[in-house]
């Protein structure tokens, strides 16, 4: 059903999709629209007042104002002065109100769209992120949403005021001088036709602009993340060239869009000039012939300019509109991306988790590749420590991702305490499992904040206890500000071993009944590894532990060791039993130790 709705939404135009999303802001939108229209009504009143003033000066006691019982010319002019002050005051008031309403609406929509898009992005499966660049996604969450905000800030009001201008002035023209009105209205169909034609031509160009800026942001984000590699290989000049290529492509797509959009205003000016000259000449002769009043002629001349001249801004407004629609298409495309992995319905209280895991006849393949796991059968009793070893690419880390439901299995079954994990609530399942990955990620913040990420309400004593168990407390105390030391983006101010020990502390603070150590000691030195090994009994006590490792010395005391080769379990048993088999495990052990262990 969710995928069906996403398909329906994707079929809608960007504008209709935006309007559908904006239903939640209906009251604020109606208020902003109303104030924009009222502002334009009062903005169009001065030419009428000027025409009335001319009529008073020329016709005097026979003027239009005199028909309302004000015969004295001074009183007529005074009345017009009061009306002018009222009109200007109301125009200014409604301009202030509509600007506040539209700008606040733009900020609210920008905020909500960004949060909705980010929240939806977090719920998408890992394969979605693997197929896209971080910079491209950042471009949607930042640039595209900002583009939408800029349109709501100004563009929406401009469109409304142009429409209001056409309707009101058209009504005044046909009501006062129908013989002349058609001249002012004649360019309108051509202007509208031109706007539609330009819109169709601009749409794909601005779509390309948004795609190019996403690629540029992706390149910049990737380079900043890999700045150490760039420096170490002295490829700064090469990367500048690559960024220049992406930037030039972005600039080129922008230039093509600008070349077209910039032609719109000059073409409209020509049409406006023709209409203005027609009114000036034909209307003037109508006054000379007595068929048109001088005051009415003055109003028509002023209103012709007020009608057609704002249409020159239509090019800029159209430009904003197309940029906004291109951005809306990308943002809504993200929001419409269906979530492939859905949470189950069964609650799993943390206190009730025993930690028994069973993988039965499990097979899995990534979307763009062959199968990486074949018919995996593993039983992990609650509270035991099992190890998974094998060569790189044998599927070890994939198992941990499947246990956390970061990917969905194709065939087979994974159960936790006898319950299919697909039926469990996602949050409860992942809360029951602590993962220490070989690819450690630390947030830009303090040591304390990074460890507390495992339990946001943890006290400093809790944090220090977890650090001690992870053999991290000693080096933390030696840092400049101890637990309040800022680690830098991705923990770049710390060594690899220090980052990994913080990751272990973070997982321990979470205190999950199931702990996955995915190459958890791969980046630590021998001394630190020995320290972690000494505390392994504390770390794994009363919890189910899955240790994925290259270093066999760290898992030799596991209750059971599973040896993977090309996605299949080739051997299983305890350390001594596997050595006796003289198979894959024994060969790996000899390579790492340089000798056969004496039993």
XYZ file of C-alpha atoms in Angstrom:
599
model
C 0.000 0.000 0.000
C 2.857 2.406 0.885
C 4.616 1.705 -2.425
C 1.317 2.286 -4.275
C 0.902 5.686 -2.609
C 4.511 6.536 -3.424
C 3.912 5.662 -7.070
C 0.753 7.802 -7.092
C 2.613 10.744 -5.570
C 5.503 10.389 -7.991
C 3.080 10.649 -10.910
C 1.904 14.093 -9.773
C 3.484 17.299 -11.052
C 5.919 18.979 -8.631
C 3.447 21.841 -8.034
C 0.544 19.519 -7.215
C 2.856 17.457 -5.023
C 3.915 20.619 -3.176
C 0.305 21.756 -2.774
C -0.662 18.351 -1.417
C 2.183 18.522 1.084
C 1.154 22.065 2.027
C -2.326 21.124 3.195
C -1.060 21.188 6.766
C -0.416 24.940 6.393
C -3.774 25.775 4.823
C -4.836 28.475 7.306
C -1.527 30.315 7.182
C -1.458 30.037 3.377
C -5.009 31.422 3.043
C -4.084 34.360 5.301
C -0.938 35.086 3.261
C -2.835 34.850 -0.044
C -5.567 37.169 1.246
C -3.083 39.814 2.392
C -1.177 39.621 -0.902
C -4.386 40.218 -2.853
C -5.523 43.077 -0.590
C -2.098 44.691 -0.848
C -2.274 44.604 -4.637
C -5.827 46.005 -4.642
C -4.724 49.022 -2.624
C -1.528 49.258 -4.690
C -3.649 49.665 -7.838
C -5.828 52.389 -6.317
C -3.459 55.423 -6.730
C -3.868 55.598 -10.566
C -7.621 55.723 -10.017
C -7.180 58.524 -7.480
C -4.919 60.386 -9.906
C -7.532 60.049 -12.610
C -10.179 61.321 -10.203
C -7.971 64.316 -9.314
C -7.527 65.164 -12.995
C -11.272 64.843 -13.420
C -11.855 67.267 -10.506
C -9.455 69.838 -11.925
C -10.945 69.629 -15.417
C -14.652 69.026 -14.718
C -14.863 70.715 -11.313
C -18.534 70.697 -10.205
C -19.255 68.067 -12.889
C -16.594 65.637 -11.717
C -17.230 62.092 -10.579
C -16.588 63.106 -6.946
C -19.255 65.818 -7.227
C -21.837 63.132 -7.914
C -21.435 62.042 -4.287
C -22.669 65.438 -3.043
C -19.310 67.200 -2.677
C -19.553 70.209 -4.997
C -16.701 72.363 -3.669
C -13.459 71.685 -5.551
C -11.285 72.119 -2.437
C -13.418 69.629 -0.528
C -13.216 67.211 -3.464
C -9.427 67.423 -3.479
C -9.340 67.144 0.319
C -11.497 64.012 0.081
C -9.085 62.543 -2.446
C -6.159 63.397 -0.144
C -7.788 61.555 2.774
C -8.562 58.574 0.533
C -4.956 58.582 -0.694
C -3.619 58.530 2.855
C -5.999 55.681 3.729
C -5.069 53.711 0.615
C -1.315 54.132 1.168
C -1.676 53.208 4.825
C -3.650 50.034 4.077
C -1.273 49.097 1.260
C 1.703 49.401 3.619
C -0.096 47.501 6.379
C -0.991 44.546 4.169
C 2.491 44.519 2.646
C 3.965 44.197 6.140
C 1.516 41.436 7.030
C 1.903 39.417 3.842
C 5.708 39.613 3.985
C 5.702 38.288 7.541
C 3.195 35.563 6.681
C 4.971 34.382 3.522
C 8.426 34.501 5.091
C 7.306 32.697 8.221
C 5.462 30.146 6.075
C 8.614 29.651 4.021
C 10.645 29.055 7.180
C 8.096 26.636 8.650
C 7.775 24.652 5.408
C 11.563 24.587 4.980
C 11.994 23.329 8.545
C 9.292 20.659 8.283
C 10.311 19.434 4.826
C 13.933 19.120 5.914
C 12.985 17.191 9.063
C 10.549 14.946 7.157
C 13.118 14.282 4.445
C 15.867 13.537 6.966
C 13.610 11.317 9.091
C 12.537 9.401 5.985
C 16.147 9.132 4.850
C 17.129 7.544 8.171
C 14.465 4.873 7.694
C 15.741 3.812 4.285
C 17.844 0.685 3.994
C 21.639 0.738 3.668
C 21.515 -0.204 -0.012
C 19.908 3.160 -0.757
C 22.907 4.998 0.681
C 25.390 2.712 -1.028
C 23.933 3.682 -4.418
C 24.189 7.450 -3.740
C 26.785 9.945 -2.634
C 26.650 11.792 0.653
C 27.113 15.072 -1.196
C 24.135 14.352 -3.443
C 21.886 13.671 -0.468
C 23.233 16.757 1.294
C 22.351 18.773 -1.805
C 18.720 17.693 -1.476
C 18.542 18.315 2.264
C 20.242 21.705 1.981
C 20.299 23.367 -1.458
C 17.014 22.044 -2.831
C 15.041 22.780 0.314
C 16.587 26.255 0.495
C 15.525 26.821 -3.118
C 11.975 25.900 -2.160
C 12.156 28.327 0.762
C 13.265 31.170 -1.525
C 10.310 30.583 -3.841
C 7.787 30.639 -1.004
C 9.484 33.733 0.391
C 8.979 35.811 -2.763
C 7.881 33.920 -5.851
C 4.459 32.790 -4.630
C 3.484 36.357 -3.721
C 4.699 37.680 -7.095
C 2.548 35.191 -8.984
C -0.514 36.062 -6.903
C -0.042 39.785 -7.413
C 0.368 39.451 -11.172
C -2.878 37.457 -11.380
C -4.670 39.981 -9.155
C -3.377 42.847 -11.301
C -4.655 41.291 -14.518
C -8.104 40.552 -13.087
C -8.681 43.936 -11.430
C -7.296 46.143 -14.180
C -9.029 44.081 -16.832
C -12.340 44.603 -15.018
C -11.695 48.363 -14.709
C -10.775 48.640 -18.390
C -13.808 46.839 -19.703
C -16.047 48.651 -17.226
C -14.933 52.187 -18.104
C -13.717 52.048 -21.699
C -14.535 48.788 -23.463
C -13.582 50.230 -26.854
C -10.005 50.849 -25.686
C -9.620 47.995 -23.218
C -8.944 45.344 -25.821
C -5.735 47.116 -26.824
C -4.277 46.776 -23.357
C -5.438 43.178 -23.061
C -4.273 42.139 -26.534
C -0.697 41.249 -25.464
C -1.917 39.092 -22.571
C -2.499 35.840 -24.530
C 0.946 36.144 -26.110
C 2.568 36.777 -22.741
C 0.790 33.775 -21.192
C 1.656 31.607 -24.168
C 5.264 32.743 -23.926
C 5.345 32.006 -20.203
C 4.071 28.458 -20.765
C 6.520 27.898 -23.619
C 9.428 29.193 -21.557
C 8.327 27.040 -18.626
C 8.451 23.894 -20.737
C 11.862 24.805 -22.088
C 13.275 25.795 -18.708
C 12.051 22.769 -16.726
C 14.592 20.204 -18.049
C 17.395 22.775 -17.882
C 16.827 23.456 -14.199
C 16.457 19.750 -13.497
C 19.920 19.337 -15.005
C 21.193 22.236 -12.863
C 20.003 20.510 -9.677
C 21.596 17.222 -10.768
C 24.897 18.920 -11.540
C 25.026 20.719 -8.187
C 24.395 17.369 -6.494
C 27.395 15.854 -8.307
C 29.536 18.853 -7.396
C 28.561 18.599 -3.725
C 29.268 14.888 -3.835
C 32.778 15.497 -5.137
C 33.484 18.178 -2.519
C 32.109 16.080 0.334
C 34.111 13.042 -0.769
C 37.323 15.043 -1.089
C 36.974 16.696 2.307
C 36.438 13.276 3.891
C 39.513 11.926 2.147
C 41.790 14.916 2.625
C 44.447 12.794 4.340
C 44.618 10.438 1.359
C 44.781 13.377 -1.047
C 47.682 14.905 0.847
C 49.549 11.647 1.271
C 49.384 10.929 -2.485
C 50.051 14.615 -3.352
C 47.053 14.684 -5.679
C 45.888 18.176 -4.695
C 46.293 19.515 -8.232
C 44.433 16.549 -9.701
C 41.519 16.995 -7.306
C 41.358 20.717 -8.064
C 41.024 19.771 -11.743
C 38.255 17.278 -10.940
C 36.365 19.848 -8.879
C 36.861 22.343 -11.706
C 35.303 19.878 -14.156
C 32.260 19.370 -11.934
C 31.997 23.105 -11.240
C 32.277 23.945 -14.938
C 29.553 21.433 -15.751
C 27.334 23.040 -13.114
C 28.119 26.542 -14.416
C 27.502 25.450 -18.001
C 24.068 24.054 -17.173
C 23.285 27.267 -15.303
C 24.428 29.390 -18.256
C 22.139 27.506 -20.630
C 19.183 28.043 -18.291
C 20.059 31.721 -17.824
C 20.444 32.301 -21.583
C 16.844 31.201 -22.051
C 15.304 32.845 -18.993
C 17.052 36.170 -19.692
C 15.369 36.399 -23.118
C 11.920 36.415 -21.553
C 11.878 39.989 -20.193
C 13.011 41.750 -23.418
C 10.319 39.961 -25.414
C 7.649 41.012 -22.911
C 8.897 44.618 -23.003
C 8.240 44.750 -26.756
C 4.653 43.574 -26.277
C 4.150 46.059 -23.438
C 5.447 48.903 -25.616
C 3.011 48.046 -28.411
C 0.050 47.992 -26.031
C 1.106 51.248 -24.342
C 1.508 53.062 -27.675
C -1.889 51.809 -28.830
C -3.609 53.110 -25.686
C -1.691 56.391 -25.866
C -2.637 57.093 -29.484
C -6.102 55.616 -29.804
C -7.229 56.685 -26.330
C -5.913 60.201 -26.900
C -7.904 60.539 -30.103
C -11.006 59.279 -28.259
C -10.571 62.133 -25.749
C -10.125 64.677 -28.566
C -13.280 63.409 -30.216
C -15.178 63.618 -26.924
C -15.820 59.890 -26.703
C -13.639 59.439 -23.598
C -13.283 61.585 -20.473
C -9.888 63.070 -19.646
C -9.876 61.508 -16.185
C -10.743 58.105 -17.606
C -7.980 58.472 -20.192
C -5.483 59.293 -17.432
C -6.545 56.207 -15.502
C -6.205 54.019 -18.598
C -2.705 55.304 -19.368
C -1.512 54.724 -15.813
C -3.231 51.352 -15.468
C -1.850 50.130 -18.779
C 1.596 50.565 -17.345
C 0.506 49.018 -14.031
C -1.031 46.089 -15.899
C 1.759 45.239 -18.271
C 4.946 46.482 -16.638
C 4.835 44.047 -13.672
C 4.791 41.275 -16.243
C 8.468 42.022 -16.873
C 9.054 40.489 -13.436
C 7.318 37.385 -14.656
C 10.636 36.248 -16.119
C 12.327 36.406 -12.725
C 9.296 34.831 -11.064
C 9.194 32.107 -13.693
C 12.905 31.541 -13.117
C 12.306 31.133 -9.372
C 9.337 28.887 -10.046
C 11.250 26.513 -12.300
C 14.178 26.314 -9.895
C 11.743 25.596 -7.063
C 9.886 22.932 -9.051
C 13.152 21.213 -10.002
C 14.105 21.189 -6.327
C 10.609 20.076 -5.294
C 10.841 17.142 -7.696
C 14.071 15.995 -6.020
C 12.858 16.548 -2.451
C 9.505 14.869 -3.028
C 11.261 12.095 -4.923
C 13.222 11.411 -1.745
C 10.071 11.515 0.400
C 8.320 9.165 -2.045
C 11.141 6.601 -1.965
C 9.504 3.465 -0.541
C 10.957 1.943 2.611
C 11.936 -1.640 1.834
C 12.596 -2.871 5.388
C 9.617 -2.376 7.689
C 9.443 -2.751 11.430
C 7.650 -5.725 12.929
C 4.721 -5.449 15.316
C 5.892 -7.436 18.341
C 7.373 -5.552 21.297
C 10.570 -6.899 22.829
C 11.198 -5.575 26.360
C 14.926 -5.414 26.949
C 14.649 -7.159 30.313
C 12.992 -10.167 28.638
C 15.772 -10.791 26.105
C 17.672 -14.013 26.789
C 19.934 -13.693 23.744
C 19.476 -17.030 21.978
C 20.024 -16.611 18.252
C 19.419 -19.063 15.437
C 20.217 -18.606 11.754
C 18.493 -21.317 9.743
C 19.130 -22.039 6.052
C 20.123 -18.414 5.509
C 21.124 -17.100 2.074
C 21.720 -13.525 0.979
C 22.963 -11.459 -1.958
C 23.412 -7.724 -2.399
C 21.337 -6.062 -5.084
C 24.127 -5.649 -7.617
C 26.124 -8.792 -7.027
C 26.117 -12.555 -6.593
C 25.145 -14.316 -3.396
C 27.538 -13.795 -0.492
C 25.967 -16.250 1.969
C 24.705 -19.754 1.222
C 22.584 -21.956 3.484
C 24.021 -20.656 6.766
C 22.975 -22.598 9.869
C 24.235 -21.225 13.186
C 22.834 -21.746 16.670
C 24.045 -19.387 19.398
C 22.810 -20.332 22.881
C 22.025 -17.461 25.219
C 25.070 -16.139 27.065
C 27.645 -17.930 24.915
C 30.444 -16.425 22.837
C 30.806 -17.597 19.278
C 33.350 -16.465 16.730
C 33.148 -16.130 12.982
C 36.392 -16.149 11.033
C 37.354 -16.310 7.400
C 39.124 -14.511 4.605
C 38.111 -11.031 3.488
C 34.891 -11.171 1.475
C 33.705 -14.438 2.993
C 30.527 -12.799 4.353
C 31.440 -12.326 8.015
C 30.346 -8.697 8.402
C 27.243 -9.311 6.311
C 25.946 -11.598 9.058
C 26.069 -8.766 11.611
C 24.136 -6.473 9.253
C 21.476 -9.128 8.762
C 21.111 -9.608 12.509
C 20.439 -5.870 12.866
C 18.114 -5.960 9.836
C 20.214 -3.384 8.035
C 19.548 -5.676 5.087
C 16.692 -8.108 4.605
C 17.433 -11.798 4.146
C 16.315 -13.447 0.913
C 15.741 -16.978 2.130
C 15.930 -18.624 5.506
C 15.134 -17.432 8.997
C 16.749 -15.554 11.874
C 15.187 -15.901 15.306
C 15.853 -14.228 18.644
C 14.685 -16.286 21.592
C 12.599 -18.321 19.158
C 10.887 -15.304 17.533
C 11.422 -14.323 13.901
C 13.288 -10.988 14.034
C 11.178 -9.683 11.122
C 8.151 -9.714 13.423
C 9.895 -7.698 16.158
C 9.748 -3.940 16.421
C 12.883 -2.600 14.768
C 13.746 -0.286 17.627
C 13.457 -3.075 20.203
C 15.571 -5.455 18.105
C 18.396 -2.975 17.574
C 18.260 -1.835 21.182
C 18.958 -5.437 22.204
C 22.114 -5.619 20.048
C 25.326 -3.659 20.535
C 27.606 -3.372 17.507
C 31.281 -2.471 17.544
C 32.183 -2.154 13.881
C 35.619 -2.242 12.299
C 34.661 1.057 10.639
C 34.463 3.208 13.774
C 32.450 6.413 13.481
C 32.738 9.093 16.130
C 30.686 12.288 16.081
C 32.208 15.748 16.311
C 31.898 16.257 20.050
C 33.528 15.344 23.325
C 34.745 11.952 24.436
C 31.968 11.934 27.015
C 29.278 12.667 24.416
C 30.529 9.952 22.079
C 30.535 7.266 24.767
C 27.147 8.434 26.078
C 25.699 7.947 22.580
C 25.165 4.379 23.699
C 22.823 5.660 26.449
C 21.974 9.326 26.306
C 20.864 9.543 29.960
C 24.079 8.003 31.328
C 25.914 9.636 34.230
C 29.626 10.374 34.231
C 30.186 7.390 36.562
C 28.417 5.113 34.069
C 30.544 6.500 31.228
C 33.786 6.047 33.147
C 32.850 2.494 34.114
C 32.238 1.586 30.466
C 35.544 3.224 29.492
C 37.399 1.220 32.126
C 35.903 -2.042 30.856
C 36.991 -1.083 27.326
C 40.512 -0.234 28.566
C 39.947 3.383 27.444
C 39.876 5.220 30.788
C 43.658 5.513 31.016
C 44.282 7.296 27.735
C 41.157 9.457 28.176
C 42.566 10.870 31.411
C 45.731 11.833 29.556
C 43.813 13.885 26.970
C 43.942 17.716 27.381
C 40.411 18.009 28.801
C 39.892 14.377 29.745
C 36.330 13.272 29.052
C 35.509 16.796 27.798
C 38.110 16.675 25.028
C 36.642 17.295 21.568
C 37.565 14.394 19.278
C 37.062 16.246 15.976
C 35.026 15.168 12.980
C 34.935 11.361 12.749
C 37.312 11.320 15.732
C 40.269 12.506 13.644
C 42.129 13.836 16.709
C 42.444 10.293 18.100
C 44.431 7.303 16.938
C 42.740 4.301 15.368
C 43.148 2.260 18.534
C 41.738 5.040 20.698
C 38.718 5.420 18.434
C 38.066 1.701 18.571
C 38.240 1.586 22.363
C 35.734 4.449 22.561
C 33.463 2.481 20.247
C 33.720 -0.529 22.548
C 32.935 1.669 25.559
C 29.928 3.102 23.744
C 28.564 -0.363 23.042
C 29.208 -1.518 26.615
C 27.427 1.518 28.043
C 24.391 0.547 25.997
C 24.583 -2.715 27.968
C 22.855 -4.889 25.348
C 22.096 -8.562 25.960
C 23.738 -9.307 22.587
C 27.118 -7.890 21.595
C 28.636 -8.034 18.102
C 32.376 -7.340 17.879
C 33.091 -6.877 14.163
C 36.890 -6.745 13.981
C 36.748 -4.793 17.249
C 40.485 -5.107 17.860
C 41.679 -4.675 14.277
C 43.070 -1.174 14.856
C 44.611 -1.586 18.304
C 48.215 -2.310 19.123
C 49.366 -5.516 20.778
C 49.414 -3.998 24.241
C 45.878 -2.659 23.896
C 44.712 -5.932 22.395
C 46.124 -7.767 25.368
C 44.362 -5.360 27.719
C 41.049 -5.835 25.909
C 41.602 -9.575 25.928
C 42.068 -9.487 29.708
C 38.758 -7.687 30.092
C 36.984 -9.948 27.605
C 35.494 -12.020 30.395
C 33.930 -8.873 31.873
C 32.774 -7.635 28.478
C 31.069 -10.877 27.505
C 29.758 -11.867 30.926
C 26.067 -12.760 30.942
C 25.568 -11.669 27.373
C 25.539 -13.378 23.999
C 28.628 -12.340 22.051
C 29.433 -12.703 18.360
C 33.082 -11.978 17.635
C 34.041 -11.461 13.996
C 37.801 -11.429 13.726
C 40.881 -11.786 11.580
C 43.140 -12.095 14.618
C 42.483 -15.626 15.782
C 44.240 -14.993 19.092
C 41.317 -12.803 20.192
C 38.696 -15.552 19.707
C 40.544 -18.727 20.634
C 38.504 -19.109 23.844
C 35.110 -18.775 22.154
C 32.534 -21.469 22.893
C 32.272 -22.198 19.181
C 34.133 -20.919 16.112
C 32.576 -20.898 12.646
C 34.877 -20.749 9.635
C 33.418 -19.107 6.525
C 34.790 -19.525 3.036
C 33.071 -17.911 0.047
C 29.828 -17.528 1.978
C 29.625 -21.096 3.251
C 30.386 -22.602 6.655
C 33.285 -24.943 6.092
C 34.284 -25.727 9.682
C 32.925 -25.261 13.155
C 34.023 -26.173 16.661
C 36.298 -25.005 19.449
C 39.835 -23.788 18.923
C 41.626 -27.049 19.758
C 39.175 -29.156 17.726
C 39.649 -26.984 14.651
C 43.414 -27.185 14.940
C 43.143 -30.980 15.022
C 41.202 -30.899 11.750
C 44.246 -29.376 10.007
C 41.854 -27.490 7.727
C 41.231 -23.827 6.892
C 41.330 -22.649 10.498
C 44.522 -24.507 11.282
C 46.154 -23.016 8.210
C 45.089 -19.498 9.242
C 46.455 -20.131 12.731
C 49.827 -21.257 11.392
C 50.043 -18.185 9.153
C 49.335 -15.830 12.039
C 51.495 -17.535 14.660
C 54.246 -18.933 12.486
C 53.997 -22.274 14.253
C 51.565 -24.997 15.247
C 50.326 -24.537 18.811
C 51.377 -27.241 21.232
C 48.289 -28.816 22.661
